[in-house]
XYZ file of C-alpha atoms in Angstrom:
424
model
C -26.388 3.452 22.962
C -25.560 7.156 22.792
C -22.690 6.856 20.293
C -23.127 4.201 17.573
C -19.844 5.177 15.873
C -17.908 4.573 19.086
C -19.612 1.188 19.501
C -18.824 0.152 15.922
C -15.223 1.324 16.315
C -14.865 -0.828 19.437
C -16.108 -3.812 17.435
C -13.467 -3.136 14.773
C -10.757 -2.758 17.421
C -11.696 -6.075 19.020
C -11.464 -7.842 15.661
C -8.046 -6.345 14.980
C -6.773 -7.159 18.476
C -7.637 -10.837 17.949
C -5.193 -10.868 15.024
C -2.419 -8.997 16.860
C 0.914 -10.626 15.875
C 2.298 -10.375 19.428
C -0.597 -12.489 20.617
C -0.611 -15.033 17.801
C 3.077 -15.555 17.017
C 4.007 -16.525 20.601
C 1.737 -19.549 20.241
C 3.360 -20.737 17.014
C 7.118 -20.502 17.548
C 8.960 -23.346 15.763
C 11.652 -25.486 17.365
C 15.144 -24.003 17.237
C 17.386 -25.445 14.511
C 20.974 -26.680 14.777
C 21.941 -24.138 12.131
C 20.874 -20.620 11.194
C 17.420 -19.055 11.575
C 16.441 -16.854 8.635
C 13.254 -14.762 8.841
C 11.611 -13.691 5.593
C 8.214 -12.239 4.902
C 5.866 -10.123 2.831
C 2.543 -8.393 3.384
C 0.841 -5.409 4.925
C 1.122 -6.945 8.398
C 4.503 -8.615 8.008
C 6.672 -5.872 9.550
C 4.672 -6.049 12.774
C 4.866 -9.845 12.570
C 8.664 -9.537 12.263
C 8.837 -7.257 15.314
C 6.701 -9.696 17.305
C 8.789 -12.686 16.218
C 12.026 -10.908 17.054
C 10.677 -10.119 20.530
C 9.555 -13.716 21.159
C 12.624 -15.529 19.740
C 15.523 -15.910 22.196
C 18.073 -17.241 19.718
C 20.143 -15.677 16.929
C 18.172 -14.597 13.857
C 18.659 -12.608 10.684
C 16.190 -11.723 7.998
C 14.389 -9.494 5.560
C 10.703 -8.568 5.307
C 8.866 -6.348 2.783
C 5.748 -4.340 3.616
C 3.737 -1.464 2.209
C 5.015 2.113 2.389
C 4.147 3.521 5.795
C 3.575 0.086 7.354
C 7.084 -0.479 8.725
C 8.029 -1.446 12.280
C 11.195 -1.162 14.348
C 13.353 -4.284 14.334
C 16.943 -4.782 15.472
C 17.930 -7.927 13.588
C 15.359 -8.202 10.780
C 15.590 -5.663 7.971
C 12.315 -4.061 6.894
C 11.903 -2.885 3.284
C 8.906 -0.840 2.148
C 7.419 -1.024 -1.350
C 4.274 -0.094 -3.277
C 0.803 -1.574 -2.891
C -1.590 -2.229 -4.631
C 0.446 -1.590 -7.812
C 4.024 -2.975 -7.690
C 7.131 -0.808 -8.065
C 10.926 -1.097 -8.408
C 11.387 -1.261 -4.628
C 9.242 -4.396 -4.527
C 11.239 -5.862 -7.418
C 14.472 -5.321 -5.481
C 12.890 -6.790 -2.338
C 11.937 -9.950 -4.244
C 15.481 -10.295 -5.585
C 16.950 -9.915 -2.105
C 14.492 -12.353 -0.520
C 15.393 -15.016 -3.061
C 19.088 -14.332 -2.429
C 18.525 -14.549 1.338
C 17.503 -18.210 1.155
C 20.236 -19.384 -1.207
C 22.939 -21.798 -0.019
C 21.139 -23.043 3.092
C 21.511 -26.527 4.564
C 19.163 -29.056 6.139
C 20.255 -27.768 9.558
C 18.874 -24.294 8.820
C 15.386 -22.908 9.495
C 13.506 -20.363 7.401
C 10.553 -18.667 9.093
C 8.196 -17.049 6.573
C 5.880 -14.321 7.897
C 3.136 -13.989 5.291
C 0.129 -11.671 5.279
C -2.247 -10.193 2.741
C -0.852 -7.642 0.319
C 2.261 -9.684 -0.377
C 1.225 -10.331 -3.975
C 1.760 -6.715 -5.023
C 4.796 -6.306 -2.757
C 6.659 -9.208 -4.407
C 6.913 -8.484 -8.141
C 9.355 -10.928 -9.700
C 8.540 -11.335 -13.395
C 9.268 -14.721 -14.912
C 11.107 -15.473 -18.154
C 11.425 -12.462 -20.430
C 8.615 -10.564 -18.685
C 9.310 -7.142 -17.178
C 8.140 -5.147 -14.186
C 5.916 -3.211 -16.585
C 4.269 -6.501 -17.596
C 3.642 -7.440 -13.982
C 2.211 -3.986 -13.259
C -0.116 -4.376 -16.250
C -1.255 -7.754 -14.920
C -1.907 -6.281 -11.490
C -3.891 -3.336 -12.848
C -5.987 -5.662 -15.016
C -6.689 -7.913 -12.030
C -7.729 -5.014 -9.798
C -10.145 -3.723 -12.426
C -11.585 -7.124 -13.383
C -13.901 -7.897 -10.466
C -12.323 -11.349 -10.154
C -12.238 -12.961 -6.680
C -8.914 -12.948 -4.869
C -8.369 -16.686 -5.357
C -8.555 -16.290 -9.142
C -6.274 -13.243 -9.031
C -3.588 -15.050 -7.079
C -3.729 -18.132 -9.301
C -2.923 -15.856 -12.245
C -0.206 -13.959 -10.347
C 1.727 -17.078 -9.418
C 2.031 -18.106 -13.062
C 3.923 -14.960 -14.070
C 6.333 -14.978 -11.117
C 9.643 -16.483 -10.009
C 8.801 -16.111 -6.306
C 5.084 -16.887 -5.862
C 3.357 -20.268 -5.940
C 5.808 -21.868 -3.489
C 8.905 -20.845 -5.408
C 10.444 -18.902 -2.502
C 10.245 -21.976 -0.271
C 11.594 -24.190 -3.045
C 14.610 -21.882 -3.333
C 15.344 -22.443 0.378
C 15.646 -26.234 0.014
C 17.013 -28.237 1.834
C 16.342 -25.881 4.774
C 13.096 -26.368 6.651
C 10.516 -23.630 5.996
C 7.872 -22.792 8.608
C 5.226 -20.396 7.273
C 3.207 -18.327 9.768
C 0.250 -16.977 7.819
C -2.282 -14.250 8.583
C -5.143 -15.002 6.208
C -7.052 -12.372 4.242
C -8.508 -15.007 1.908
C -12.139 -16.211 2.078
C -11.883 -19.863 3.034
C -8.412 -19.341 4.583
C -6.380 -21.334 2.064
C -2.818 -20.328 3.080
C -1.536 -21.096 -0.418
C -3.545 -18.142 -1.743
C -2.414 -15.563 0.835
C 0.083 -13.244 -0.928
C -0.076 -15.733 -3.839
C 1.668 -18.341 -1.673
C 5.398 -17.520 -1.953
C 6.181 -20.344 0.489
C 3.021 -22.468 0.165
C 2.284 -24.234 -3.143
C -1.161 -25.265 -4.321
C -2.664 -27.226 -7.183
C -3.951 -24.252 -9.204
C -2.758 -24.744 -12.755
C -2.012 -22.682 -15.860
C -5.318 -23.908 -17.220
C -7.084 -22.466 -14.160
C -5.299 -19.140 -14.695
C -6.254 -19.038 -18.380
C -9.871 -19.898 -17.564
C -10.084 -16.953 -15.136
C -8.478 -14.581 -17.636
C -11.139 -15.560 -20.151
C -14.050 -15.578 -17.692
C -13.349 -12.043 -16.475
C -12.438 -10.610 -19.871
C -8.942 -9.525 -18.839
C -6.754 -7.847 -21.438
C -3.163 -8.816 -20.620
C 0.013 -8.016 -22.598
C 0.824 -10.445 -25.401
C 4.088 -11.425 -23.702
C 2.191 -12.337 -20.536
C -0.303 -14.494 -22.406
C 2.497 -16.229 -24.290
C 4.239 -17.021 -21.014
C 1.129 -18.367 -19.266
C 0.438 -20.559 -22.303
C 3.905 -22.126 -22.032
C 5.130 -24.909 -19.673
C 7.667 -22.414 -18.296
C 4.813 -20.868 -16.288
C 4.036 -24.084 -14.371
C 4.352 -23.645 -10.610
C 5.830 -26.317 -8.325
C 3.428 -29.059 -7.273
C 2.655 -29.480 -3.553
C 4.053 -33.007 -3.801
C 7.488 -31.727 -4.790
C 10.244 -33.084 -2.495
C 11.397 -29.526 -1.771
C 8.268 -28.993 0.351
C 8.444 -32.317 2.227
C 9.856 -30.857 5.490
C 7.843 -27.652 5.507
C 5.127 -26.580 7.948
C 2.290 -24.100 7.515
C 0.440 -22.494 10.441
C -2.582 -20.215 10.053
C -2.127 -17.860 13.019
C -4.949 -15.367 12.383
C -8.073 -15.286 10.240
C -11.342 -13.461 9.642
C -13.301 -16.159 11.449
C -11.365 -15.745 14.688
C -11.612 -11.947 14.481
C -15.368 -12.030 13.878
C -15.823 -14.219 16.945
C -13.836 -11.667 18.972
C -16.007 -8.864 17.597
C -19.136 -10.769 18.623
C -17.785 -11.271 22.139
C -17.104 -7.526 22.459
C -20.627 -6.664 21.293
C -22.154 -9.025 23.836
C -19.909 -7.562 26.554
C -21.560 -4.226 25.788
C -25.027 -5.746 25.979
C -25.760 -6.117 22.255
C -26.501 -9.538 20.772
C -24.323 -10.396 17.757
C -24.854 -12.673 14.763
C -22.205 -13.677 12.225
C -23.477 -14.153 8.679
C -20.206 -15.516 7.253
C -16.448 -14.911 7.285
C -16.109 -15.715 3.574
C -18.518 -13.435 1.687
C -17.408 -12.626 -1.862
C -19.030 -10.917 -4.832
C -19.431 -7.458 -6.329
C -19.211 -4.956 -3.455
C -22.276 -2.943 -4.456
C -24.395 -6.074 -4.832
C -23.284 -7.475 -1.475
C -24.057 -4.062 0.003
C -27.575 -4.218 -1.389
C -28.167 -7.656 0.131
C -26.893 -6.540 3.540
C -29.172 -3.490 3.315
C -32.192 -5.705 2.673
C -31.379 -7.815 5.738
C -30.895 -4.704 7.886
C -34.229 -3.223 6.731
C -36.005 -6.471 7.541
C -34.634 -6.435 11.074
C -35.299 -2.720 11.565
C -38.884 -2.747 10.278
C -40.113 -6.289 11.024
C -37.793 -7.473 13.810
C -36.806 -10.543 11.817
C -34.855 -12.741 11.158
C -32.981 -11.404 14.221
C -34.620 -9.531 17.110
C -33.462 -6.000 17.898
C -31.122 -4.761 19.214
C -28.481 -6.708 17.309
C -25.215 -6.210 15.496
C -24.855 -8.177 12.263
C -21.259 -9.126 11.447
C -19.709 -10.433 8.252
C -16.280 -10.812 6.702
C -14.655 -11.914 3.484
C -13.460 -9.961 0.491
C -15.759 -8.363 -2.038
C -14.572 -7.063 -5.404
C -15.075 -3.900 -7.410
C -15.404 -3.848 -11.189
C -14.205 -0.430 -12.309
C -16.628 1.379 -14.585
C -15.572 3.802 -17.313
C -14.116 7.046 -15.894
C -16.423 10.074 -15.784
C -15.038 12.817 -18.029
C -11.758 10.929 -18.025
C -11.488 11.048 -14.210
C -11.313 7.803 -12.266
C -13.269 7.752 -9.002
C -11.720 7.242 -5.577
C -12.617 4.441 -3.255
C -12.214 0.815 -2.279
C -14.390 -2.235 -1.854
C -15.502 -1.346 1.690
C -16.540 2.215 0.911
C -18.278 1.018 -2.275
C -20.089 -1.697 -0.309
C -21.186 0.870 2.253
C -22.369 3.435 -0.291
C -24.628 0.812 -1.874
C -25.733 -0.171 1.636
C -26.525 3.466 2.499
C -28.646 3.820 -0.631
C -30.468 0.614 0.337
C -31.339 1.797 3.864
C -32.036 5.422 2.931
C -34.621 6.860 5.323
C -34.724 3.821 7.620
C -34.164 4.764 11.233
C -32.137 2.840 13.799
C -29.486 1.386 11.445
C -25.793 2.272 11.799
C -22.985 0.503 9.935
C -19.220 0.346 9.564
C -17.407 -1.433 6.742
C -13.624 -1.444 6.918
C -10.512 -3.350 5.897
C -8.743 -4.722 8.970
C -5.350 -3.638 7.620
C -6.405 0.009 7.921
C -6.496 0.829 4.194
C -9.412 0.489 1.774
C -8.147 0.681 -1.796
C -5.490 3.325 -2.343
C -6.664 6.175 -0.082
C -5.946 6.710 3.632
C -9.228 5.363 5.011
C -10.040 1.815 6.088
C -13.692 2.267 5.167
C -16.608 4.422 6.303
C -19.684 4.798 8.496
C -23.281 4.968 7.260
C -26.812 5.263 8.618
C -30.325 5.974 7.360
C -29.524 9.659 6.920
C -26.317 9.217 4.904
C -27.839 9.746 1.463
C -29.799 12.838 2.493
C -26.749 14.332 4.213
C -24.736 13.781 1.036
C -27.476 15.415 -0.989
C -27.313 18.458 1.301
C -23.660 18.919 0.321
C -24.462 18.652 -3.387
C -23.398 15.005 -3.725
C -25.601 12.466 -5.514
C -24.978 9.097 -3.839
C -26.191 7.042 -6.809
C -24.009 9.006 -9.237
C -21.015 8.517 -6.931
C -21.679 4.774 -6.817
C -21.998 4.607 -10.593
C -18.584 6.225 -10.948
C -16.788 4.129 -8.281
C -16.414 7.345 -6.290
C -17.445 6.219 -2.799
C -14.471 7.887 -1.076
C -15.562 11.285 -2.371
C -19.138 10.654 -1.271
C -18.246 9.770 2.317
C -15.577 12.474 2.490
C -18.276 15.044 1.710
C -20.028 14.261 5.020
C -16.903 13.475 7.066
C -17.890 9.833 7.563
C -14.658 8.160 6.436
C -13.106 5.768 8.957
C -9.341 6.381 9.258
C -7.710 4.236 11.982
C -4.285 4.125 10.283
C -2.195 0.965 9.684
C -3.214 -1.784 12.106
C -0.289 -4.190 11.725
C -2.469 -7.088 10.633
C -4.747 -8.066 7.751
C -7.633 -10.511 8.122
C -9.756 -9.065 5.356
C -12.889 -6.969 5.612
C -15.125 -6.400 8.625
C -18.722 -5.301 8.265
C -20.678 -4.432 11.393
C -24.337 -3.355 11.169
C -26.011 -2.175 14.357
C -29.810 -2.202 14.411
C -31.105 -0.407 17.516
């Protein structure tokens, strides 16, 4: 094993390839309708999903899909709109309006194919009642800073929206809606991916209010008034408007982790999967993973060396107070890995990669970063204090200082985070 970074990158690439839309969509094409076929979608992988669907579908189609800036794909019959993520903008607001308009006036002979992937929550702002885009932005910023798990975030989001929580599918009634979902949600509940624009769930206003209270979120008064009113109620899964709909999970973290394990074994390294649904504060999860890696490296237990330890899921980051008024740079994967690096400091034979499978960790251009037992000392040599960087949510800056950021670019899919720890 002369190049641990190359090995870890190959593991990441195998996980991403397992969620490739061209591979997964071909296996889930719906039956052709008597009427029109309308393709809609939202998410960081939805443009590539649209291109794959267009290539596989041999009948007439039309449609509209929204994705993050820079994540577009070339389509001939499906229009691709780009908008902001993780904080919504006016382009996303216009995309939501046009998506809702796209499914108006359909009949029971028509088919709507919804291509849904992670990131769609921010890309589909559509404030309910008297709420404004500014209100929805404030909600999103509060959610991102709260440390709440993604399921709680999306339950709140769907109660301030006219498009989430199944409302987009309800608007398409009586057309049949077939949702093809790439899951970035621990547990793979399709109703929580992108806050479920075409897939309702049973999460209630009371659940949303409980999460707001539990995580100490400060939301605008107008938002709280709306969530406290019956007008915020989302459609129930038993609603007749969903009676003909189908939902297919076409890619997930679990499948991608299995593919990563197969690739490791192909290269002669045993692989173990801890879980595909790990949640919690990124720095704390990083500390736990570091303890496991140290145990293997120093005591050859609970897994014999050499081994690559794999895990997935979605951790969270609670933003601390800015240092001197300056907010740190980073995302959950780089924060996880900085805590991990501190935990394995000085331990030889450990190399790790933590990265988001969509190619972007937080708001910077990296998917994550690499770390090993020398990371902290190499940072110190450049004048960077790893613990101070972690305290200030500044993991991007820390890894940038030693050129250990991982920047694969947009991948065209999104099955949550991948963590690969090689113990030699």
